[in-house]
């Protein structure tokens, strides 16, 4: 009788084990495209030695191999920089496509912000801010590119240098302009404000700070280049759009009065 009870229990136990559903593997992750982004205020190509040298700027970009670069303080045909079309020259030296936003007429030429891209630029959009109190007129440049079959908006800007209320005024316009373009978006630039500032807080209510998201061990200080003491250059991205940050860093260089800020990112792309 004891043997009968034992074997009855054993088969019931084994049967129970066999009856368990098989181990369910996790679903495959959606495909992701890698992307390296740079924000760089190039100070019209003039380094800390007060010498203009676009090849130094290009060398920094080529060394880091970004896919998208947002540039600030760019001259085209301006006397102070020997009439050079700086963005065309940087595009030639880096073998990237470019877009330029003309925000200010200056010394016979144009001054503004620009973008370099390794992917074909499909669309450009330029808006100037209404803030005219500061002599240096400012604006926003946005492009669209395809990354792994997904459309990405990439924008660069340079906010008011002198006044925080001016930066808040410009930041509000920036957000209103970008709301019209849904989907994945990366915003970079020289915001002329540290993270404690209200204009930074306004923008980061809608965008994530890549430096903070990457949990970088360094400080992210970007200005001045010889002794960085302020974090005022940023890479931001719109949340809940499939973008995540893997790493952020700055580059130690005196080619400008700012050092560039970079981030390695990933973006969810459509299957197939």
PDB file of N, CA and C in Angstrom, residues 18-71:
ATOM      1  N   UNK A  18       5.207  18.609 -15.490  1.00  0.00           N
ATOM      2  CA  UNK A  18       5.140  18.581 -16.946  1.00  0.00           C
ATOM      3  C   UNK A  18       4.025  19.476 -17.455  1.00  0.00           C
ATOM      4  N   UNK A  19       2.970  19.578 -16.650  1.00  0.00           N
ATOM      5  CA  UNK A  19       1.821  20.380 -17.085  1.00  0.00           C
ATOM      6  C   UNK A  19       2.087  21.882 -17.009  1.00  0.00           C
ATOM      7  N   UNK A  20       3.193  22.320 -16.337  1.00  0.00           N
ATOM      8  CA  UNK A  20       3.495  23.749 -16.238  1.00  0.00           C
ATOM      9  C   UNK A  20       3.760  24.327 -17.623  1.00  0.00           C
ATOM     10  N   UNK A  21       3.335  25.557 -17.876  1.00  0.00           N
ATOM     11  CA  UNK A  21       3.600  26.166 -19.185  1.00  0.00           C
ATOM     12  C   UNK A  21       5.093  26.352 -19.384  1.00  0.00           C
ATOM     13  N   UNK A  22       5.548  26.251 -20.632  1.00  0.00           N
ATOM     14  CA  UNK A  22       6.981  26.435 -20.890  1.00  0.00           C
ATOM     15  C   UNK A  22       7.433  27.841 -20.534  1.00  0.00           C
ATOM     16  N   UNK A  23       8.748  28.002 -20.259  1.00  0.00           N
ATOM     17  CA  UNK A  23       9.324  29.309 -19.922  1.00  0.00           C
ATOM     18  C   UNK A  23       9.077  30.288 -21.055  1.00  0.00           C
ATOM     19  N   UNK A  24       8.553  31.427 -20.708  1.00  0.00           N
ATOM     20  CA  UNK A  24       8.223  32.440 -21.715  1.00  0.00           C
ATOM     21  C   UNK A  24       9.380  33.418 -21.850  1.00  0.00           C
ATOM     22  N   UNK A  25      10.016  33.426 -23.011  1.00  0.00           N
ATOM     23  CA  UNK A  25      11.126  34.350 -23.254  1.00  0.00           C
ATOM     24  C   UNK A  25      10.580  35.764 -23.439  1.00  0.00           C
ATOM     25  N   UNK A  26      11.400  36.771 -23.055  1.00  0.00           N
ATOM     26  CA  UNK A  26      10.982  38.159 -23.217  1.00  0.00           C
ATOM     27  C   UNK A  26      10.867  38.487 -24.705  1.00  0.00           C
ATOM     28  N   UNK A  27       9.986  39.396 -24.998  1.00  0.00           N
ATOM     29  CA  UNK A  27       9.787  39.789 -26.386  1.00  0.00           C
ATOM     30  C   UNK A  27      11.041  40.486 -26.912  1.00  0.00           C
ATOM     31  N   UNK A  28      11.355  40.337 -28.184  1.00  0.00           N
ATOM     32  CA  UNK A  28      12.544  41.003 -28.735  1.00  0.00           C
ATOM     33  C   UNK A  28      12.411  42.515 -28.668  1.00  0.00           C
ATOM     34  N   UNK A  29      13.515  43.180 -28.366  1.00  0.00           N
ATOM     35  CA  UNK A  29      13.511  44.633 -28.292  1.00  0.00           C
ATOM     36  C   UNK A  29      13.331  45.235 -29.679  1.00  0.00           C
ATOM     37  N   UNK A  30      12.678  46.386 -29.768  1.00  0.00           N
ATOM     38  CA  UNK A  30      12.534  47.019 -31.077  1.00  0.00           C
ATOM     39  C   UNK A  30      13.898  47.458 -31.601  1.00  0.00           C
ATOM     40  N   UNK A  31      14.060  47.497 -32.915  1.00  0.00           N
ATOM     41  CA  UNK A  31      15.354  47.912 -33.470  1.00  0.00           C
ATOM     42  C   UNK A  31      15.677  49.350 -33.101  1.00  0.00           C
ATOM     43  N   UNK A  32      16.960  49.622 -32.873  1.00  0.00           N
ATOM     44  CA  UNK A  32      17.376  50.964 -32.475  1.00  0.00           C
ATOM     45  C   UNK A  32      18.543  51.402 -33.346  1.00  0.00           C
ATOM     46  N   UNK A  33      18.545  52.674 -33.723  1.00  0.00           N
ATOM     47  CA  UNK A  33      19.627  53.254 -34.514  1.00  0.00           C
ATOM     48  C   UNK A  33      20.531  54.061 -33.601  1.00  0.00           C
ATOM     49  N   UNK A  34      21.831  53.924 -33.785  1.00  0.00           N
ATOM     50  CA  UNK A  34      22.795  54.684 -32.989  1.00  0.00           C
ATOM     51  C   UNK A  34      23.016  56.058 -33.620  1.00  0.00           C
ATOM     52  N   UNK A  35      23.270  57.027 -32.756  1.00  0.00           N
ATOM     53  CA  UNK A  35      23.370  58.410 -33.216  1.00  0.00           C
ATOM     54  C   UNK A  35      24.318  59.159 -32.293  1.00  0.00           C
ATOM     55  N   UNK A  36      25.286  59.865 -32.871  1.00  0.00           N
ATOM     56  CA  UNK A  36      26.185  60.705 -32.086  1.00  0.00           C
ATOM     57  C   UNK A  36      25.921  62.174 -32.421  1.00  0.00           C
ATOM     58  N   UNK A  37      25.704  62.961 -31.376  1.00  0.00           N
ATOM     59  CA  UNK A  37      25.284  64.359 -31.533  1.00  0.00           C
ATOM     60  C   UNK A  37      26.295  65.273 -30.847  1.00  0.00           C
ATOM     61  N   UNK A  38      26.542  66.427 -31.475  1.00  0.00           N
ATOM     62  CA  UNK A  38      27.460  67.423 -30.907  1.00  0.00           C
ATOM     63  C   UNK A  38      26.801  68.803 -30.907  1.00  0.00           C
ATOM     64  N   UNK A  39      27.043  69.562 -29.850  1.00  0.00           N
ATOM     65  CA  UNK A  39      26.718  70.984 -29.818  1.00  0.00           C
ATOM     66  C   UNK A  39      28.016  71.755 -29.619  1.00  0.00           C
ATOM     67  N   UNK A  40      28.244  72.774 -30.483  1.00  0.00           N
ATOM     68  CA  UNK A  40      29.547  73.444 -30.452  1.00  0.00           C
ATOM     69  C   UNK A  40      29.383  74.914 -30.819  1.00  0.00           C
ATOM     70  N   UNK A  41      29.654  75.790 -29.856  1.00  0.00           N
ATOM     71  CA  UNK A  41      29.769  77.220 -30.139  1.00  0.00           C
ATOM     72  C   UNK A  41      31.194  77.457 -30.630  1.00  0.00           C
ATOM     73  N   UNK A  42      31.335  77.756 -31.923  1.00  0.00           N
ATOM     74  CA  UNK A  42      32.682  77.819 -32.509  1.00  0.00           C
ATOM     75  C   UNK A  42      33.308  79.206 -32.452  1.00  0.00           C
ATOM     76  N   UNK A  43      32.587  80.215 -31.906  1.00  0.00           N
ATOM     77  CA  UNK A  43      33.179  81.549 -31.722  1.00  0.00           C
ATOM     78  C   UNK A  43      33.762  82.062 -33.040  1.00  0.00           C
ATOM     79  N   UNK A  44      32.994  81.900 -34.115  1.00  0.00           N
ATOM     80  CA  UNK A  44      33.377  82.242 -35.499  1.00  0.00           C
ATOM     81  C   UNK A  44      34.748  81.675 -35.893  1.00  0.00           C
ATOM     82  N   UNK A  45      35.110  80.548 -35.312  1.00  0.00           N
ATOM     83  CA  UNK A  45      36.366  79.889 -35.667  1.00  0.00           C
ATOM     84  C   UNK A  45      37.585  80.432 -34.961  1.00  0.00           C
ATOM     85  N   UNK A  46      37.394  81.339 -34.003  1.00  0.00           N
ATOM     86  CA  UNK A  46      38.509  81.971 -33.297  1.00  0.00           C
ATOM     87  C   UNK A  46      38.740  81.241 -31.968  1.00  0.00           C
ATOM     88  N   UNK A  47      39.964  80.762 -31.782  1.00  0.00           N
ATOM     89  CA  UNK A  47      40.304  80.007 -30.589  1.00  0.00           C
ATOM     90  C   UNK A  47      40.729  80.885 -29.433  1.00  0.00           C
ATOM     91  N   UNK A  48      41.125  80.246 -28.346  1.00  0.00           N
ATOM     92  CA  UNK A  48      41.570  80.979 -27.159  1.00  0.00           C
ATOM     93  C   UNK A  48      42.862  81.731 -27.393  1.00  0.00           C
ATOM     94  N   UNK A  49      43.564  81.413 -28.467  1.00  0.00           N
ATOM     95  CA  UNK A  49      44.773  82.161 -28.832  1.00  0.00           C
ATOM     96  C   UNK A  49      44.456  83.359 -29.716  1.00  0.00           C
ATOM     97  N   UNK A  50      43.129  83.672 -29.887  1.00  0.00           N
ATOM     98  CA  UNK A  50      42.648  84.815 -30.681  1.00  0.00           C
ATOM     99  C   UNK A  50      42.913  84.644 -32.177  1.00  0.00           C
ATOM    100  N   UNK A  51      43.192  83.439 -32.601  1.00  0.00           N
ATOM    101  CA  UNK A  51      43.501  83.184 -34.014  1.00  0.00           C
ATOM    102  C   UNK A  51      42.368  82.393 -34.656  1.00  0.00           C
ATOM    103  N   UNK A  52      41.950  82.861 -35.815  1.00  0.00           N
ATOM    104  CA  UNK A  52      40.900  82.151 -36.550  1.00  0.00           C
ATOM    105  C   UNK A  52      41.518  80.960 -37.285  1.00  0.00           C
ATOM    106  N   UNK A  53      40.930  79.781 -37.089  1.00  0.00           N
ATOM    107  CA  UNK A  53      41.453  78.575 -37.727  1.00  0.00           C
ATOM    108  C   UNK A  53      40.326  77.552 -37.828  1.00  0.00           C
ATOM    109  N   UNK A  54      39.645  77.549 -38.953  1.00  0.00           N
ATOM    110  CA  UNK A  54      38.538  76.621 -39.143  1.00  0.00           C
ATOM    111  C   UNK A  54      39.005  75.170 -39.241  1.00  0.00           C
ATOM    112  N   UNK A  55      40.246  74.981 -39.660  1.00  0.00           N
ATOM    113  CA  UNK A  55      40.746  73.608 -39.725  1.00  0.00           C
ATOM    114  C   UNK A  55      40.839  72.991 -38.336  1.00  0.00           C
ATOM    115  N   UNK A  56      41.112  73.795 -37.323  1.00  0.00           N
ATOM    116  CA  UNK A  56      41.128  73.274 -35.949  1.00  0.00           C
ATOM    117  C   UNK A  56      39.730  72.840 -35.526  1.00  0.00           C
ATOM    118  N   UNK A  57      38.743  73.675 -35.872  1.00  0.00           N
ATOM    119  CA  UNK A  57      37.362  73.322 -35.553  1.00  0.00           C
ATOM    120  C   UNK A  57      36.981  72.023 -36.260  1.00  0.00           C
ATOM    121  N   UNK A  58      37.304  71.945 -37.544  1.00  0.00           N
ATOM    122  CA  UNK A  58      36.976  70.744 -38.322  1.00  0.00           C
ATOM    123  C   UNK A  58      37.689  69.517 -37.759  1.00  0.00           C
ATOM    124  N   UNK A  59      38.927  69.699 -37.298  1.00  0.00           N
ATOM    125  CA  UNK A  59      39.680  68.572 -36.739  1.00  0.00           C
ATOM    126  C   UNK A  59      38.994  68.019 -35.490  1.00  0.00           C
ATOM    127  N   UNK A  60      38.443  68.907 -34.660  1.00  0.00           N
ATOM    128  CA  UNK A  60      37.711  68.463 -33.469  1.00  0.00           C
ATOM    129  C   UNK A  60      36.485  67.650 -33.883  1.00  0.00           C
ATOM    130  N   UNK A  61      35.755  68.155 -34.873  1.00  0.00           N
ATOM    131  CA  UNK A  61      34.562  67.449 -35.344  1.00  0.00           C
ATOM    132  C   UNK A  61      34.941  66.108 -35.955  1.00  0.00           C
ATOM    133  N   UNK A  62      35.951  66.094 -36.797  1.00  0.00           N
ATOM    134  CA  UNK A  62      36.370  64.844 -37.446  1.00  0.00           C
ATOM    135  C   UNK A  62      36.885  63.825 -36.439  1.00  0.00           C
ATOM    136  N   UNK A  63      37.530  64.294 -35.400  1.00  0.00           N
ATOM    137  CA  UNK A  63      38.036  63.388 -34.364  1.00  0.00           C
ATOM    138  C   UNK A  63      36.888  62.654 -33.669  1.00  0.00           C
ATOM    139  N   UNK A  64      35.781  63.355 -33.432  1.00  0.00           N
ATOM    140  CA  UNK A  64      34.674  62.773 -32.672  1.00  0.00           C
ATOM    141  C   UNK A  64      33.661  62.059 -33.557  1.00  0.00           C
ATOM    142  N   UNK A  65      33.657  62.358 -34.843  1.00  0.00           N
ATOM    143  CA  UNK A  65      32.775  61.688 -35.812  1.00  0.00           C
ATOM    144  C   UNK A  65      31.281  61.741 -35.433  1.00  0.00           C
ATOM    145  N   UNK A  66      30.745  62.922 -35.169  1.00  0.00           N
ATOM    146  CA  UNK A  66      29.307  63.012 -34.877  1.00  0.00           C
ATOM    147  C   UNK A  66      28.483  62.842 -36.147  1.00  0.00           C
ATOM    148  N   UNK A  67      27.235  62.438 -35.962  1.00  0.00           N
ATOM    149  CA  UNK A  67      26.298  62.336 -37.080  1.00  0.00           C
ATOM    150  C   UNK A  67      25.580  63.654 -37.318  1.00  0.00           C
ATOM    151  N   UNK A  68      25.373  64.414 -36.250  1.00  0.00           N
ATOM    152  CA  UNK A  68      24.703  65.711 -36.327  1.00  0.00           C
ATOM    153  C   UNK A  68      25.434  66.699 -35.427  1.00  0.00           C
ATOM    154  N   UNK A  69      25.646  67.901 -35.935  1.00  0.00           N
ATOM    155  CA  UNK A  69      26.348  68.941 -35.176  1.00  0.00           C
ATOM    156  C   UNK A  69      25.531  70.220 -35.227  1.00  0.00           C
ATOM    157  N   UNK A  70      25.202  70.755 -34.058  1.00  0.00           N
ATOM    158  CA  UNK A  70      24.590  72.075 -33.976  1.00  0.00           C
ATOM    159  C   UNK A  70      25.666  73.094 -33.647  1.00  0.00           C
ATOM    160  N   UNK A  71      25.815  74.093 -34.508  1.00  0.00           N
ATOM    161  CA  UNK A  71      26.867  75.107 -34.358  1.00  0.00           C
ATOM    162  C   UNK A  71      26.248  76.463 -34.030  1.00  0.00           C
TER     163      UNK A  71
END
